[in-house]
């Protein structure tokens, strides 16, 4: 619901994409797309078809976002749990890798925690703060 609301509020001049993640990364589109009414409708349909799966590759999703397109300025990570899949699953190791890699990309990371425990809340805050991004908690 949070993601659908965010998509619906996008200005038409905004370019966006969605990377859904569990054990693998699924892309809404292969490139950034304009936030036209048609693309927002397709994006919300993509989101509605997503099903929760047990494993979560947060590191893989963040790495994919970093190299997706040189025009990307901001990443919004929406998570409901801790990393359990992928190359790195320790929150501290993920932060070190992503923040180090981001020095060359200068993306703003924003994070949204959906009913997350305190350790994940801290992780999501530490991801957002160094890039002047925002963290938001949704219960």
XYZ file of N, CA, C and O in Angstrom:
556
model
N 0.823 -1.198 0.000
C 0.000 0.000 0.000
C 0.862 1.256 0.000
O 0.556 2.220 -0.690
N 1.965 1.232 0.780
C 2.870 2.390 0.828
C 3.482 2.654 -0.544
O 3.564 3.794 -0.989
N 3.933 1.603 -1.194
C 4.571 1.758 -2.499
C 3.569 2.229 -3.550
O 3.868 3.118 -4.352
N 2.388 1.673 -3.546
C 1.361 2.096 -4.506
C 1.024 3.565 -4.311
O 0.911 4.325 -5.284
N 0.899 3.994 -3.067
C 0.618 5.407 -2.799
C 1.749 6.293 -3.325
O 1.495 7.325 -3.946
N 2.987 5.870 -3.112
C 4.130 6.650 -3.594
C 4.131 6.744 -5.123
O 4.395 7.810 -5.689
N 3.820 5.648 -5.781
C 3.775 5.647 -7.244
C 2.693 6.609 -7.746
O 2.925 7.394 -8.659
N 1.530 6.535 -7.135
C 0.417 7.388 -7.573
C 0.705 8.876 -7.383
O 0.162 9.709 -8.103
N 1.584 9.217 -6.444
C 1.915 10.620 -6.183
C 3.058 11.161 -7.038
O 3.385 12.342 -6.959
N 3.672 10.301 -7.865
C 4.784 10.757 -8.697
C 4.330 11.815 -9.693
O 3.271 11.690 -10.321
N 5.155 12.849 -9.830
C 4.899 13.891 -10.829
C 5.179 13.321 -12.222
O 6.080 12.496 -12.384
N 4.446 13.763 -13.244
C 4.647 13.227 -14.595
C 6.072 13.395 -15.132
O 6.515 12.609 -15.961
N 6.803 14.375 -14.648
C 8.175 14.598 -15.130
C 9.181 13.651 -14.479
O 10.338 13.582 -14.891
N 8.745 12.883 -13.494
C 9.628 11.965 -12.771
C 9.861 10.699 -13.586
O 8.941 10.169 -14.202
N 11.105 10.233 -13.564
C 11.419 8.926 -14.130
C 11.603 7.959 -12.966
O 12.166 8.314 -11.936
N 11.136 6.725 -13.125
C 11.198 5.761 -12.032
C 11.264 4.339 -12.548
O 11.071 4.066 -13.734
N 11.546 3.433 -11.641
C 11.461 2.014 -11.884
C 11.271 1.338 -10.530
O 11.426 1.980 -9.489
N 10.944 0.084 -10.538
C 10.751 -0.683 -9.318
C 11.586 -1.948 -9.422
O 11.530 -2.643 -10.437
N 12.335 -2.228 -8.370
C 13.076 -3.471 -8.271
C 12.490 -4.232 -7.091
O 12.608 -3.794 -5.953
N 11.817 -5.307 -7.373
C 11.258 -6.149 -6.318
C 12.302 -7.201 -5.980
O 13.006 -7.702 -6.855
N 12.430 -7.516 -4.702
C 13.482 -8.436 -4.311
C 12.991 -9.447 -3.289
O 12.173 -9.164 -2.445
N 13.490 -10.646 -3.455
C 13.380 -11.721 -2.473
C 14.670 -12.518 -2.642
O 15.727 -11.961 -2.404
N 14.624 -13.758 -3.127
C 15.874 -14.460 -3.445
C 16.502 -13.912 -4.718
O 17.675 -14.087 -4.965
N 15.701 -13.276 -5.528
C 16.185 -12.699 -6.789
C 15.623 -11.296 -6.931
O 14.727 -10.888 -6.194
N 16.132 -10.582 -7.923
C 15.707 -9.210 -8.184
C 14.849 -9.219 -9.445
O 15.274 -9.727 -10.482
N 13.643 -8.683 -9.359
C 12.751 -8.565 -10.512
C 12.544 -7.083 -10.814
O 12.239 -6.303 -9.914
N 12.686 -6.721 -12.069
C 12.549 -5.342 -12.503
C 11.176 -5.109 -13.108
O 10.706 -5.920 -13.911
N 10.557 -3.987 -12.756
C 9.306 -3.580 -13.394
C 9.567 -3.319 -14.874
O 8.849 -3.816 -15.732
N 10.591 -2.553 -15.178
C 10.995 -2.265 -16.551
C 12.515 -2.396 -16.646
O 13.214 -2.374 -15.636
N 13.047 -2.457 -17.859
C 14.497 -2.569 -18.040
C 15.186 -1.208 -17.989
O 16.404 -1.128 -17.856
N 14.416 -0.146 -18.101
C 14.940 1.215 -18.076
C 14.052 2.067 -17.177
O 12.954 1.656 -16.804
N 14.529 3.276 -16.878
C 13.668 4.232 -16.200
C 12.520 4.597 -17.121
O 12.704 4.670 -18.335
N 11.338 4.844 -16.564
C 10.182 5.239 -17.365
C 9.583 6.520 -16.793
O 9.702 6.787 -15.597
N 8.958 7.300 -17.641
C 8.264 8.519 -17.201
C 7.041 8.131 -16.371
O 6.389 7.138 -16.646
N 6.722 8.956 -15.408
C 5.574 8.692 -14.535
C 4.281 9.171 -15.193
O 3.527 9.960 -14.632
N 4.021 8.643 -16.381
C 2.758 8.928 -17.043
C 1.659 8.144 -16.329
O 1.939 7.199 -15.581
N 0.423 8.503 -16.574
C -0.680 7.761 -15.952
C -0.627 6.291 -16.361
O -0.868 5.408 -15.532
N -0.305 6.011 -17.618
C -0.230 4.633 -18.093
C 0.871 3.854 -17.371
O 0.653 2.727 -16.909
N 2.060 4.460 -17.239
C 3.165 3.778 -16.562
C 2.898 3.607 -15.072
O 3.267 2.588 -14.484
N 2.246 4.581 -14.457
C 1.910 4.430 -13.042
C 0.888 3.311 -12.858
O 0.982 2.532 -11.904
N -0.060 3.200 -13.771
C -1.037 2.117 -13.707
C -0.342 0.759 -13.848
O -0.599 -0.179 -13.082
N 0.573 0.650 -14.814
C 1.313 -0.599 -15.010
C 2.162 -0.922 -13.784
O 2.272 -2.084 -13.387
N 2.770 0.097 -13.199
C 3.619 -0.109 -12.023
C 2.795 -0.587 -10.835
O 3.205 -1.507 -10.116
N 1.643 0.020 -10.626
C 0.813 -0.420 -9.498
C 0.290 -1.836 -9.735
O 0.168 -2.617 -8.788
N 0.025 -2.185 -10.982
C -0.377 -3.565 -11.293
C 0.769 -4.528 -10.994
O 0.548 -5.618 -10.446
N 2.005 -4.142 -11.329
C 3.192 -4.942 -11.032
C 3.301 -5.164 -9.521
O 3.515 -6.286 -9.056
N 3.125 -4.109 -8.760
C 3.236 -4.191 -7.297
C 2.140 -5.079 -6.723
O 2.396 -5.891 -5.832
N 0.931 -4.956 -7.224
C -0.182 -5.761 -6.698
C 0.026 -7.259 -6.927
O -0.511 -8.080 -6.200
N 0.801 -7.613 -7.939
C 1.056 -9.021 -8.237
C 2.176 -9.611 -7.387
O 2.368 -10.825 -7.378
N 2.924 -8.770 -6.677
C 4.031 -9.262 -5.857
C 3.495 -10.066 -4.681
O 2.500 -9.698 -4.066
N 4.152 -11.146 -4.390
C 3.775 -12.003 -3.272
C 4.942 -12.075 -2.299
O 6.092 -12.190 -2.715
N 4.659 -12.031 -1.006
C 5.745 -12.157 -0.035
C 6.372 -13.548 -0.107
O 5.659 -14.548 -0.195
N 7.688 -13.550 -0.107
C 8.446 -14.796 -0.122
C 9.418 -14.729 1.049
O 9.898 -13.663 1.405
N 9.719 -15.850 1.627
C 10.460 -15.907 2.875
C 11.812 -15.189 2.851
O 12.159 -14.501 3.790
N 12.610 -15.326 1.812
C 13.959 -14.782 1.795
C 14.017 -13.358 1.263
O 13.198 -12.961 0.426
N 15.013 -12.600 1.746
C 15.123 -11.181 1.425
C 16.570 -10.840 1.092
O 17.427 -10.848 1.978
N 16.850 -10.508 -0.163
C 18.202 -10.121 -0.598
C 18.285 -8.597 -0.691
O 18.268 -8.015 -1.776
N 18.370 -7.947 0.458
C 18.448 -6.490 0.482
C 19.734 -6.008 -0.169
O 19.731 -5.046 -0.942
N 20.842 -6.675 0.107
C 22.115 -6.259 -0.487
C 22.051 -6.312 -2.016
O 22.449 -5.374 -2.697
N 21.530 -7.395 -2.551
C 21.427 -7.527 -4.003
C 20.551 -6.451 -4.615
O 20.868 -5.899 -5.675
N 19.461 -6.119 -3.943
C 18.567 -5.072 -4.452
C 19.258 -3.716 -4.433
O 19.159 -2.949 -5.405
N 19.963 -3.407 -3.350
C 20.659 -2.119 -3.274
C 21.780 -2.039 -4.297
O 21.962 -0.996 -4.942
N 22.538 -3.109 -4.476
C 23.600 -3.127 -5.487
C 23.003 -2.948 -6.889
O 23.546 -2.221 -7.709
N 21.899 -3.616 -7.169
C 21.255 -3.480 -8.474
C 20.810 -2.038 -8.701
O 20.936 -1.510 -9.808
N 20.309 -1.395 -7.671
C 19.878 0.004 -7.790
C 21.061 0.923 -8.063
O 20.952 1.879 -8.835
N 22.198 0.632 -7.456
C 23.382 1.471 -7.640
C 23.898 1.457 -9.073
O 24.432 2.449 -9.547
N 23.752 0.345 -9.751
C 24.300 0.228 -11.109
C 23.226 0.221 -12.187
O 23.528 0.058 -13.362
N 21.975 0.420 -11.799
C 20.859 0.298 -12.738
C 20.956 1.291 -13.893
O 20.854 0.931 -15.056
N 21.119 2.574 -13.593
C 21.117 3.614 -14.615
C 21.839 4.828 -14.041
O 21.576 5.223 -12.904
N 22.698 5.426 -14.824
C 23.464 6.577 -14.325
C 22.586 7.789 -14.030
O 23.025 8.725 -13.371
N 21.350 7.793 -14.502
C 20.439 8.908 -14.264
C 19.695 8.794 -12.930
O 19.027 9.730 -12.512
N 19.808 7.649 -12.262
C 19.122 7.456 -10.984
C 19.718 8.414 -9.958
O 20.933 8.507 -9.814
N 18.835 9.129 -9.262
C 19.268 10.073 -8.233
C 18.920 9.606 -6.831
O 19.586 9.973 -5.868
N 17.850 8.835 -6.706
C 17.387 8.423 -5.388
C 16.867 6.999 -5.434
O 16.312 6.550 -6.437
N 17.057 6.313 -4.315
C 16.570 4.949 -4.149
C 15.673 4.946 -2.914
O 16.013 5.534 -1.894
N 14.536 4.302 -3.032
C 13.627 4.118 -1.912
C 13.573 2.623 -1.622
O 13.084 1.853 -2.445
N 14.096 2.239 -0.478
C 14.086 0.839 -0.076
C 12.931 0.625 0.877
O 12.865 1.246 1.936
N 12.020 -0.244 0.493
C 10.892 -0.604 1.344
C 11.138 -2.032 1.825
O 11.334 -2.923 1.001
N 11.175 -2.219 3.134
C 11.458 -3.547 3.667
C 10.579 -3.848 4.867
O 10.258 -2.966 5.658
N 10.242 -5.138 4.995
C 9.466 -5.576 6.149
C 10.238 -6.565 7.012
O 9.685 -7.156 7.917
N 11.509 -6.757 6.690
C 12.262 -7.730 7.476
C 13.753 -7.635 7.281
O 14.252 -6.767 6.589
N 14.431 -8.564 7.881
C 15.879 -8.558 7.853
C 16.403 -9.300 6.619
O 15.704 -10.157 6.071
N 17.637 -8.985 6.203
C 18.228 -9.686 5.061
C 18.506 -11.146 5.401
O 19.113 -11.435 6.431
N 18.041 -12.044 4.553
C 18.227 -13.473 4.801
C 18.799 -14.210 3.604
O 19.043 -15.412 3.678
N 19.001 -13.514 2.488
C 19.502 -14.164 1.273
C 20.491 -13.235 0.590
O 20.533 -12.039 0.849
N 21.275 -13.820 -0.304
C 22.209 -13.024 -1.079
C 23.637 -13.135 -0.572
O 23.924 -13.849 0.392
N 24.532 -12.401 -1.220
C 25.961 -12.451 -0.899
C 26.239 -11.969 0.512
O 27.057 -12.531 1.219
N 25.566 -10.879 0.937
C 25.739 -10.342 2.279
C 24.396 -10.318 2.995
O 23.403 -9.857 2.431
N 24.375 -10.815 4.224
C 23.134 -10.793 4.994
C 23.290 -10.070 6.331
O 22.293 -9.773 6.971
N 24.512 -9.793 6.748
C 24.724 -9.059 7.993
C 24.480 -7.573 7.735
O 25.116 -6.986 6.847
N 23.566 -6.945 8.453
C 23.270 -5.534 8.207
C 24.499 -4.630 8.208
O 24.637 -3.766 7.345
N 25.430 -4.839 9.124
C 26.640 -3.996 9.176
C 27.477 -4.161 7.913
O 28.013 -3.180 7.376
N 27.598 -5.384 7.422
C 28.368 -5.632 6.196
C 27.683 -5.017 4.979
O 28.347 -4.471 4.093
N 26.374 -5.086 4.938
C 25.626 -4.470 3.837
C 25.846 -2.963 3.844
O 26.133 -2.361 2.808
N 25.720 -2.351 5.017
C 25.937 -0.907 5.115
C 27.332 -0.519 4.652
O 27.495 0.421 3.872
N 28.331 -1.238 5.117
C 29.708 -0.912 4.739
C 29.888 -0.989 3.228
O 30.461 -0.095 2.616
N 29.401 -2.055 2.617
C 29.559 -2.229 1.173
C 28.792 -1.171 0.387
O 29.352 -0.533 -0.509
N 27.531 -0.973 0.712
C 26.688 -0.063 -0.064
C 27.132 1.383 0.111
O 27.246 2.139 -0.871
N 27.405 1.806 1.334
C 27.812 3.195 1.556
C 29.176 3.468 0.945
O 29.416 4.551 0.400
N 30.072 2.500 0.985
C 31.372 2.652 0.346
C 31.216 2.774 -1.172
O 31.799 3.654 -1.809
N 30.421 1.913 -1.745
C 30.180 1.929 -3.194
C 29.459 3.205 -3.621
O 29.709 3.742 -4.694
N 28.601 3.703 -2.763
C 27.815 4.895 -3.104
C 28.658 6.160 -3.146
O 28.230 7.164 -3.716
N 29.844 6.146 -2.580
C 30.714 7.328 -2.659
C 30.966 7.727 -4.105
O 31.205 8.893 -4.400
N 30.915 6.774 -5.010
C 31.173 7.041 -6.422
C 29.898 7.347 -7.198
O 29.953 7.777 -8.334
N 28.743 7.088 -6.604
C 27.467 7.270 -7.297
C 26.631 8.406 -6.729
O 25.785 8.956 -7.425
N 26.800 8.716 -5.481
C 26.096 9.816 -4.815
C 24.577 9.726 -4.897
O 23.898 10.725 -5.115
N 24.055 8.539 -4.737
C 22.604 8.373 -4.694
C 22.085 8.732 -3.313
O 22.778 8.556 -2.315
N 20.879 9.217 -3.264
C 20.202 9.433 -2.000
C 19.400 8.182 -1.684
O 18.584 7.745 -2.495
N 19.661 7.599 -0.528
C 18.918 6.425 -0.099
C 17.859 6.842 0.899
O 18.147 7.488 1.898
N 16.632 6.485 0.614
C 15.507 6.682 1.518
C 15.024 5.291 1.892
O 15.043 4.380 1.062
N 14.615 5.112 3.123
C 14.180 3.785 3.533
C 12.856 3.855 4.272
O 12.577 4.805 4.999
N 12.073 2.824 4.034
C 10.763 2.698 4.667
C 10.711 1.322 5.311
O 10.829 0.299 4.631
N 10.574 1.300 6.616
C 10.476 0.045 7.347
C 9.026 -0.242 7.681
O 8.363 0.582 8.302
N 8.538 -1.389 7.268
C 7.154 -1.767 7.521
C 7.140 -2.789 8.653
O 7.492 -3.953 8.451
N 6.786 -2.326 9.846
C 6.706 -3.211 11.003
C 8.012 -3.910 11.330
O 8.002 -5.071 11.721
N 9.144 -3.237 11.180
C 10.439 -3.874 11.415
C 10.845 -3.806 12.881
O 10.432 -2.915 13.617
N 11.673 -4.752 13.303
C 12.221 -4.781 14.655
C 13.290 -3.700 14.810
O 13.715 -3.090 13.828
N 13.749 -3.488 16.031
C 14.653 -2.371 16.312
C 15.977 -2.476 15.569
O 16.523 -1.471 15.120
N 16.542 -3.672 15.404
C 17.809 -3.806 14.678
C 17.650 -3.380 13.216
O 18.492 -2.680 12.672
N 16.561 -3.785 12.603
C 16.332 -3.391 11.206
C 15.994 -1.910 11.102
O 16.360 -1.256 10.136
N 15.307 -1.386 12.069
C 15.020 0.047 12.102
C 16.335 0.828 12.103
O 16.524 1.771 11.344
N 17.280 0.405 12.926
C 18.592 1.042 13.001
C 19.330 0.922 11.667
O 19.929 1.886 11.183
N 19.291 -0.250 11.072
C 19.930 -0.470 9.766
C 19.361 0.478 8.713
O 20.105 1.126 7.967
N 18.053 0.570 8.649
C 17.414 1.424 7.643
C 17.718 2.902 7.886
O 17.880 3.673 6.932
N 17.807 3.311 9.130
C 18.185 4.687 9.448
C 19.624 4.958 9.036
O 19.925 5.997 8.438
N 20.519 4.028 9.331
C 21.938 4.193 8.988
C 22.169 4.159 7.483
O 23.155 4.709 6.992
N 21.297 3.523 6.758
C 21.387 3.530 5.294
C 21.018 4.904 4.745
O 21.673 5.421 3.852
N 19.986 5.507 5.288
C 19.469 6.770 4.763
C 20.308 7.985 5.171
O 20.550 8.878 4.356
N 20.728 8.049 6.407
C 21.345 9.265 6.950
C 22.583 9.764 6.203
O 22.680 10.954 5.921
N 23.568 8.923 5.848
C 24.788 9.448 5.214
C 24.556 10.127 3.860
O 25.348 10.959 3.435
N 23.469 9.783 3.193
C 23.187 10.374 1.880
C 22.129 11.465 1.972
O 21.585 11.889 0.952
N 21.835 11.919 3.189
C 20.784 12.906 3.442
C 19.406 12.398 3.035
O 18.526 13.174 2.687
N 19.248 11.094 3.068
C 17.946 10.507 2.784
C 17.084 10.498 4.032
O 17.484 10.960 5.097
N 15.893 9.965 3.888
C 14.945 9.917 4.994
C 14.598 8.472 5.335
O 14.576 7.609 4.463
N 14.327 8.253 6.598
C 13.820 6.968 7.062
C 12.413 7.181 7.580
O 12.126 8.176 8.263
N 11.540 6.257 7.263
C 10.172 6.324 7.762
C 9.752 4.943 8.237
O 10.030 3.938 7.578
N 9.103 4.918 9.373
C 8.610 3.675 9.944
C 7.108 3.608 9.747
O 6.393 4.551 10.052
N 6.634 2.479 9.236
C 5.198 2.256 9.034
C 4.830 1.030 9.843
O 5.461 -0.022 9.724
N 3.825 1.151 10.676
C 3.399 0.012 11.504
C 2.272 -0.740 10.854
O 1.521 -0.339 10.115
